[in-house]
Coordinates of C-alpha atoms in Angstrom, one line a residue:
M6 CA 28.9 12.8 -56.4
K7 CA 31.9 12.3 -54.2
V8 CA 33.9 15.4 -53.3
E9 CA 37.6 15.0 -52.5
F10 CA 39.7 17.4 -50.5
A11 CA 43.4 17.8 -50.6
P12 CA 44.8 16.0 -47.6
R13 CA 46.3 18.0 -44.8
S14 CA 49.8 17.4 -43.7
V15 CA 50.1 14.7 -41.0
P16 CA 51.6 17.1 -38.4
L17 CA 48.7 19.5 -38.9
Q18 CA 46.2 16.7 -38.6
R19 CA 47.8 15.5 -35.4
R20 CA 47.7 19.0 -33.9
L21 CA 44.1 19.5 -34.8
Q22 CA 43.2 16.1 -33.3
T23 CA 45.1 16.8 -30.1
A24 CA 43.4 20.3 -29.8
S25 CA 40.0 18.7 -30.3
V26 CA 40.6 16.3 -27.4
A27 CA 42.0 19.1 -25.2
Q28 CA 38.8 21.1 -25.9
W29 CA 36.7 18.1 -24.9
I30 CA 38.7 17.6 -21.6
F31 CA 38.3 21.3 -20.9
S32 CA 34.6 21.3 -21.6
F33 CA 34.0 18.9 -18.8
L34 CA 36.7 19.8 -16.3
G35 CA 36.6 23.6 -16.6
L36 CA 33.8 24.9 -18.8
A37 CA 31.1 24.2 -16.1
Q38 CA 33.1 26.3 -13.6
C39 CA 33.6 29.1 -16.2
C40 CA 29.9 29.2 -17.0
T41 CA 29.0 29.5 -13.3
A42 CA 31.5 32.2 -12.8
A43 CA 30.4 34.1 -15.9
F44 CA 26.8 33.9 -14.9
I45 CA 27.5 35.4 -11.5
I46 CA 30.1 38.0 -12.5
L47 CA 27.8 39.4 -15.3
F48 CA 25.3 40.4 -12.6
F49 CA 27.9 42.9 -11.3
T50 CA 28.7 44.5 -14.6
R51 CA 26.9 46.6 -17.2
F52 CA 25.9 43.4 -18.9
W53 CA 23.8 42.3 -15.9
L54 CA 20.8 42.0 -18.2
V55 CA 22.3 39.0 -20.0
S56 CA 22.3 37.0 -16.8
A57 CA 18.9 38.3 -15.8
L58 CA 17.3 37.3 -19.1
Y59 CA 19.0 33.9 -19.0
A60 CA 17.8 33.4 -15.4
A61 CA 14.2 34.0 -16.7
W62 CA 14.8 31.7 -19.6
W63 CA 16.3 29.1 -17.3
F64 CA 13.2 29.2 -15.1
I65 CA 10.8 28.8 -18.1
D66 CA 12.9 26.1 -19.6
R67 CA 13.7 24.2 -16.3
E68 CA 11.8 21.0 -17.3
K69 CA 13.4 20.7 -20.7
P70 CA 16.3 18.4 -19.7
S71 CA 13.9 15.8 -18.2
K72 CA 11.7 16.0 -21.3
G73 CA 14.2 14.7 -23.8
G74 CA 16.6 17.7 -23.9
R75 CA 17.2 19.9 -26.9
R76 CA 19.7 18.5 -29.4
I77 CA 21.3 20.8 -31.9
H78 CA 22.3 18.8 -35.0
V79 CA 24.8 21.5 -36.1
L80 CA 26.8 20.9 -32.9
R81 CA 26.5 17.1 -33.1
N82 CA 28.0 17.3 -36.6
C83 CA 30.7 19.7 -35.7
I84 CA 34.1 18.9 -37.3
V85 CA 35.8 19.1 -33.9
W86 CA 34.3 15.7 -33.0
R87 CA 35.7 14.1 -36.2
Y88 CA 39.1 15.2 -35.2
M89 CA 38.5 13.8 -31.7
R90 CA 37.4 10.5 -33.3
D91 CA 40.6 10.3 -35.4
Y92 CA 42.8 11.1 -32.4
F93 CA 42.3 7.7 -30.7
P94 CA 40.6 6.6 -33.1
I95 CA 37.0 5.7 -32.0
T96 CA 34.7 3.4 -33.9
L97 CA 31.1 2.2 -33.4
M98 CA 30.2 -1.4 -34.3
K99 CA 26.8 -3.1 -34.4
T100 CA 26.2 -6.8 -34.1
A101 CA 22.4 -6.7 -34.8
E102 CA 19.9 -4.4 -36.4
L103 CA 17.7 -2.2 -34.2
D104 CA 14.1 -1.8 -35.2
P105 CA 13.2 1.9 -35.4
R106 CA 9.7 1.1 -34.3
Q107 CA 10.9 0.2 -30.9
N108 CA 12.7 2.0 -28.1
Y109 CA 15.9 0.5 -26.6
L110 CA 17.8 0.7 -23.3
V111 CA 21.5 0.3 -23.8
G112 CA 23.9 -0.6 -20.9
F113 CA 27.3 1.0 -21.7
H114 CA 30.4 -0.6 -20.2
P115 CA 32.9 0.3 -18.8
H116 CA 32.7 3.9 -17.7
G117 CA 36.4 4.6 -18.1
V118 CA 37.8 7.8 -16.6
L119 CA 35.8 10.3 -18.8
A120 CA 33.5 8.0 -20.9
A121 CA 35.0 9.1 -24.2
G122 CA 33.5 6.3 -26.2
A123 CA 30.0 6.9 -24.8
F124 CA 30.2 10.6 -25.5
L125 CA 31.5 10.5 -29.0
N126 CA 29.4 7.6 -30.2
F127 CA 26.0 8.7 -28.7
C128 CA 26.4 12.5 -28.4
T129 CA 28.0 13.3 -31.8
E130 CA 27.8 12.0 -35.3
A131 CA 31.5 11.6 -35.6
S132 CA 31.3 7.8 -35.7
G133 CA 28.2 7.8 -37.9
F134 CA 25.5 6.7 -35.4
S135 CA 22.6 7.7 -37.7
T136 CA 24.2 5.6 -40.5
V137 CA 25.0 2.6 -38.3
F138 CA 21.5 2.7 -36.7
P139 CA 19.1 4.4 -39.1
G140 CA 15.9 5.7 -37.7
I141 CA 17.2 5.6 -34.1
T142 CA 17.7 8.7 -31.9
P143 CA 20.3 8.3 -29.2
H144 CA 20.1 9.8 -25.7
L145 CA 22.9 9.4 -23.1
M146 CA 22.3 9.9 -19.3
M147 CA 24.5 12.2 -17.3
L148 CA 24.6 13.2 -13.6
S149 CA 21.7 15.6 -12.9
L150 CA 24.2 18.0 -11.3
W151 CA 25.5 19.2 -14.6
F152 CA 22.0 20.4 -15.7
R153 CA 21.9 22.9 -12.9
I154 CA 24.8 24.9 -14.2
P155 CA 23.8 28.0 -16.3
F156 CA 24.8 27.9 -20.0
F157 CA 26.5 24.6 -19.5
R158 CA 23.2 22.8 -19.4
D159 CA 22.4 24.0 -22.9
Y160 CA 25.7 22.8 -24.1
V161 CA 25.3 19.3 -22.9
M162 CA 21.7 19.1 -24.0
S163 CA 22.8 19.9 -27.6
G164 CA 24.4 16.5 -27.9
G165 CA 21.5 14.5 -26.6
L166 CA 22.5 14.2 -22.9
I167 CA 19.7 14.0 -20.4
P168 CA 19.7 13.8 -16.5
S169 CA 20.3 10.4 -14.9
D170 CA 17.0 10.1 -13.1
K171 CA 13.9 7.9 -13.5
E172 CA 11.7 10.7 -14.8
S173 CA 14.0 11.6 -17.7
A174 CA 14.6 7.9 -18.6
S175 CA 10.8 7.1 -18.5
Y176 CA 10.1 10.1 -20.8
V177 CA 12.3 8.6 -23.5
L178 CA 11.3 5.0 -23.1
R179 CA 7.6 5.5 -23.1
K180 CA 7.5 7.4 -26.4
P181 CA 4.9 5.4 -28.4
E182 CA 6.4 6.1 -31.8
G183 CA 9.6 4.2 -30.9
G184 CA 13.0 4.9 -32.5
N185 CA 14.7 6.1 -29.3
L186 CA 17.8 4.6 -27.7
L187 CA 18.6 5.4 -24.1
A188 CA 22.2 4.7 -23.1
I189 CA 23.1 4.3 -19.4
I190 CA 26.7 4.1 -18.2
V191 CA 25.7 1.5 -15.6
G192 CA 28.9 1.6 -13.5
G193 CA 28.6 5.3 -13.1
A194 CA 31.1 7.6 -11.4
Q195 CA 32.1 5.0 -8.9
E196 CA 33.3 2.6 -11.6
A197 CA 35.7 5.3 -12.8
L198 CA 37.8 4.8 -9.7
D199 CA 38.8 1.4 -11.0
A200 CA 39.4 2.5 -14.6
R201 CA 43.0 1.8 -15.6
P202 CA 44.7 0.0 -18.5
G203 CA 44.1 -3.8 -18.5
S204 CA 41.2 -3.6 -16.1
F205 CA 37.9 -5.4 -17.0
T206 CA 36.2 -5.0 -13.6
L207 CA 32.6 -3.8 -13.9
L208 CA 30.4 -2.4 -11.1
L209 CA 27.4 -4.3 -12.2
K210 CA 26.7 -7.2 -9.8
N211 CA 24.2 -5.3 -7.7
R212 CA 23.2 -2.6 -10.2
K213 CA 19.7 -3.6 -11.2
G214 CA 17.8 -0.3 -11.5
F215 CA 18.2 -0.1 -15.2
V216 CA 16.9 -3.7 -15.6
R217 CA 13.8 -2.8 -13.5
L218 CA 13.3 0.3 -15.7
A219 CA 13.4 -1.9 -18.8
I220 CA 10.9 -4.3 -17.5
Q221 CA 8.5 -1.6 -16.4
H222 CA 8.5 -0.2 -20.0
G223 CA 8.8 -3.5 -21.8
T224 CA 12.0 -2.1 -23.4
P225 CA 14.6 -4.5 -24.9
L226 CA 17.9 -4.4 -23.1
V227 CA 21.0 -4.0 -25.3
P228 CA 24.5 -4.7 -23.9
A229 CA 27.4 -2.6 -25.2
F230 CA 31.1 -2.9 -24.4
S231 CA 33.7 -0.3 -25.3
F232 CA 37.0 -2.0 -25.9
G233 CA 39.9 0.3 -25.0
E234 CA 37.9 2.7 -22.8
N235 CA 40.0 1.9 -19.7
D236 CA 43.3 2.3 -21.6
L237 CA 43.2 6.1 -22.1
F238 CA 44.6 7.1 -18.7
D239 CA 46.8 5.9 -15.9
Q240 CA 45.4 6.4 -12.4
V241 CA 47.1 6.8 -9.1
K242 CA 46.8 3.6 -7.1
N243 CA 43.7 3.6 -4.9
P244 CA 43.1 0.1 -3.7
K245 CA 39.9 -0.5 -1.6
G246 CA 40.5 0.4 2.0
S247 CA 43.3 2.9 1.2
W248 CA 43.1 6.4 2.5
L249 CA 42.8 7.8 -1.0
R250 CA 39.9 5.5 -1.9
R251 CA 38.1 6.5 1.3
I252 CA 38.5 10.2 0.5
Q253 CA 37.2 9.6 -3.0
H254 CA 34.1 7.8 -1.8
W255 CA 33.5 10.5 0.7
L256 CA 33.7 13.2 -1.9
Q257 CA 31.4 11.2 -4.2
Q258 CA 28.8 10.9 -1.5
I259 CA 28.9 14.7 -1.0
M260 CA 29.1 15.9 -4.6
G261 CA 27.7 13.0 -6.5
I262 CA 30.8 12.8 -8.8
S263 CA 34.0 10.7 -8.3
L264 CA 37.4 12.3 -8.6
P265 CA 39.9 9.8 -10.0
L266 CA 43.4 11.0 -9.9
F267 CA 44.3 10.3 -13.5
H268 CA 47.1 11.3 -15.8
A269 CA 48.4 10.4 -19.3
R270 CA 50.3 12.8 -21.7
G271 CA 50.6 16.5 -22.3
I272 CA 49.8 18.6 -25.4
F273 CA 53.4 19.2 -26.4
Q274 CA 55.1 16.3 -24.6
Y275 CA 54.3 12.7 -23.8
S276 CA 55.6 12.2 -20.3
F277 CA 52.8 13.7 -18.2
G278 CA 49.5 15.6 -18.6
L279 CA 45.7 15.3 -18.7
I280 CA 45.5 14.5 -22.5
P281 CA 44.5 10.8 -23.0
Y282 CA 46.8 8.4 -24.8
R283 CA 46.3 7.7 -28.5
R284 CA 44.7 4.3 -28.0
P285 CA 41.9 2.9 -30.1
I286 CA 38.4 2.5 -28.7
C287 CA 35.8 0.3 -30.4
T288 CA 32.3 0.3 -28.9
V289 CA 30.5 -2.9 -29.8
V290 CA 26.8 -2.9 -29.5
G291 CA 25.2 -6.3 -28.8
K292 CA 21.9 -7.8 -29.8
P293 CA 18.7 -6.8 -28.1
I294 CA 17.4 -8.9 -25.2
P295 CA 13.6 -9.1 -25.3
V296 CA 11.9 -8.0 -22.0
Q297 CA 8.3 -8.7 -21.0
K298 CA 6.5 -5.6 -19.8
K299 CA 5.4 -5.6 -16.2
H300 CA 4.5 -2.5 -14.1
R301 CA 5.6 -4.0 -10.8
P302 CA 8.2 -6.8 -11.4
S303 CA 9.2 -8.9 -8.4
E304 CA 12.8 -9.1 -7.2
E305 CA 13.0 -12.6 -8.7
E306 CA 11.9 -11.4 -12.1
V307 CA 14.4 -8.6 -12.0
D308 CA 17.2 -11.0 -11.0
Q309 CA 16.4 -13.3 -13.8
V310 CA 16.6 -10.6 -16.5
H311 CA 19.7 -9.1 -14.8
Q312 CA 21.4 -12.5 -14.9
K313 CA 20.5 -12.9 -18.6
Y314 CA 22.0 -9.5 -19.2
L315 CA 25.2 -10.4 -17.5
N316 CA 25.4 -13.6 -19.6
E317 CA 24.9 -11.7 -22.9
L318 CA 27.4 -9.1 -21.9
S319 CA 30.0 -11.7 -21.1
K320 CA 29.3 -13.5 -24.4
L321 CA 29.7 -10.2 -26.3
F322 CA 33.1 -9.6 -24.6
E323 CA 34.4 -13.1 -25.1
K324 CA 33.4 -13.1 -28.8
H325 CA 35.1 -9.9 -29.7
K326 CA 38.0 -9.5 -27.3
A327 CA 40.6 -11.2 -29.6
K328 CA 40.0 -8.5 -32.2
Y329 CA 41.1 -5.8 -29.8
N330 CA 44.2 -7.5 -28.4
V331 CA 42.6 -8.5 -25.1
P332 CA 44.5 -11.5 -23.6
E333 CA 42.8 -14.8 -23.9
D334 CA 42.9 -15.3 -20.1
S335 CA 41.2 -12.0 -19.4
H336 CA 37.5 -12.1 -18.5
L337 CA 34.9 -9.7 -17.2
E338 CA 34.7 -9.4 -13.5
F339 CA 31.4 -8.2 -11.9
I340 CA 31.5 -6.6 -8.5

């Protein structure tokens, strides 16, 4: 039986969508700091026991992020993510079926400024992941730094996020029952520094660790390209060699995260702010590339699979770019 609800007014829908995106921006730009501050401040109040008990739980539960995390389906299905989906909107498209008896390693491109498509498609059910890929459980890798923050670590684990280290990746890929998808944003934080509208530059030419990982576990590689990911924000010009780029690289080496100076629109006005533009994102997931398992692959074997991956990713981009208003003379550039 289909249940129909009375439609909300368009202005109200727009406000809810904008609020949901603002909440998402805050959760990654400010919530981590708030959680750290709350954890410390509570120790000096009459509620010190809350932090003390959490510290004990944190110690007992310290290995959980690297053991597949702890997803909470209620949070993955929260209505907030559906409003966020409709704000852009964001869609998920498959080009081939994924066998739930196998595990898969998905390379996600591009990173964009805040990886909105990766988060919404793999860490929530807003775009219907479980319907598009039945029997598959998604995991998305995130910088290990975020899992060291009290309270915030539990929030990010609830969506299926796990630390971006070899131990966490191997735990997911070696599950014998299959049905697991590990998504890696290959370009990482460094690629975010080149994220701007009309850019199709991917930091991928010398990124081969994910290919080696796939070979070691015999896991099929799946390329995925998120059209529109780089169109959400403008970024202050930071060409290579500039003083700003040097400072950003220096900060990245120290903290492990990049700090792109981005801007778009505000909540109540459209001239300036940190809220992304309303521009559609479509994440297209390609077909699996079979990989022969080998515990210690040679550099030549890794290079061969890596080149095949680049070719398949380029084919995926070229085949679908016309649908998403990408100019005919635009092609992927690997650096």
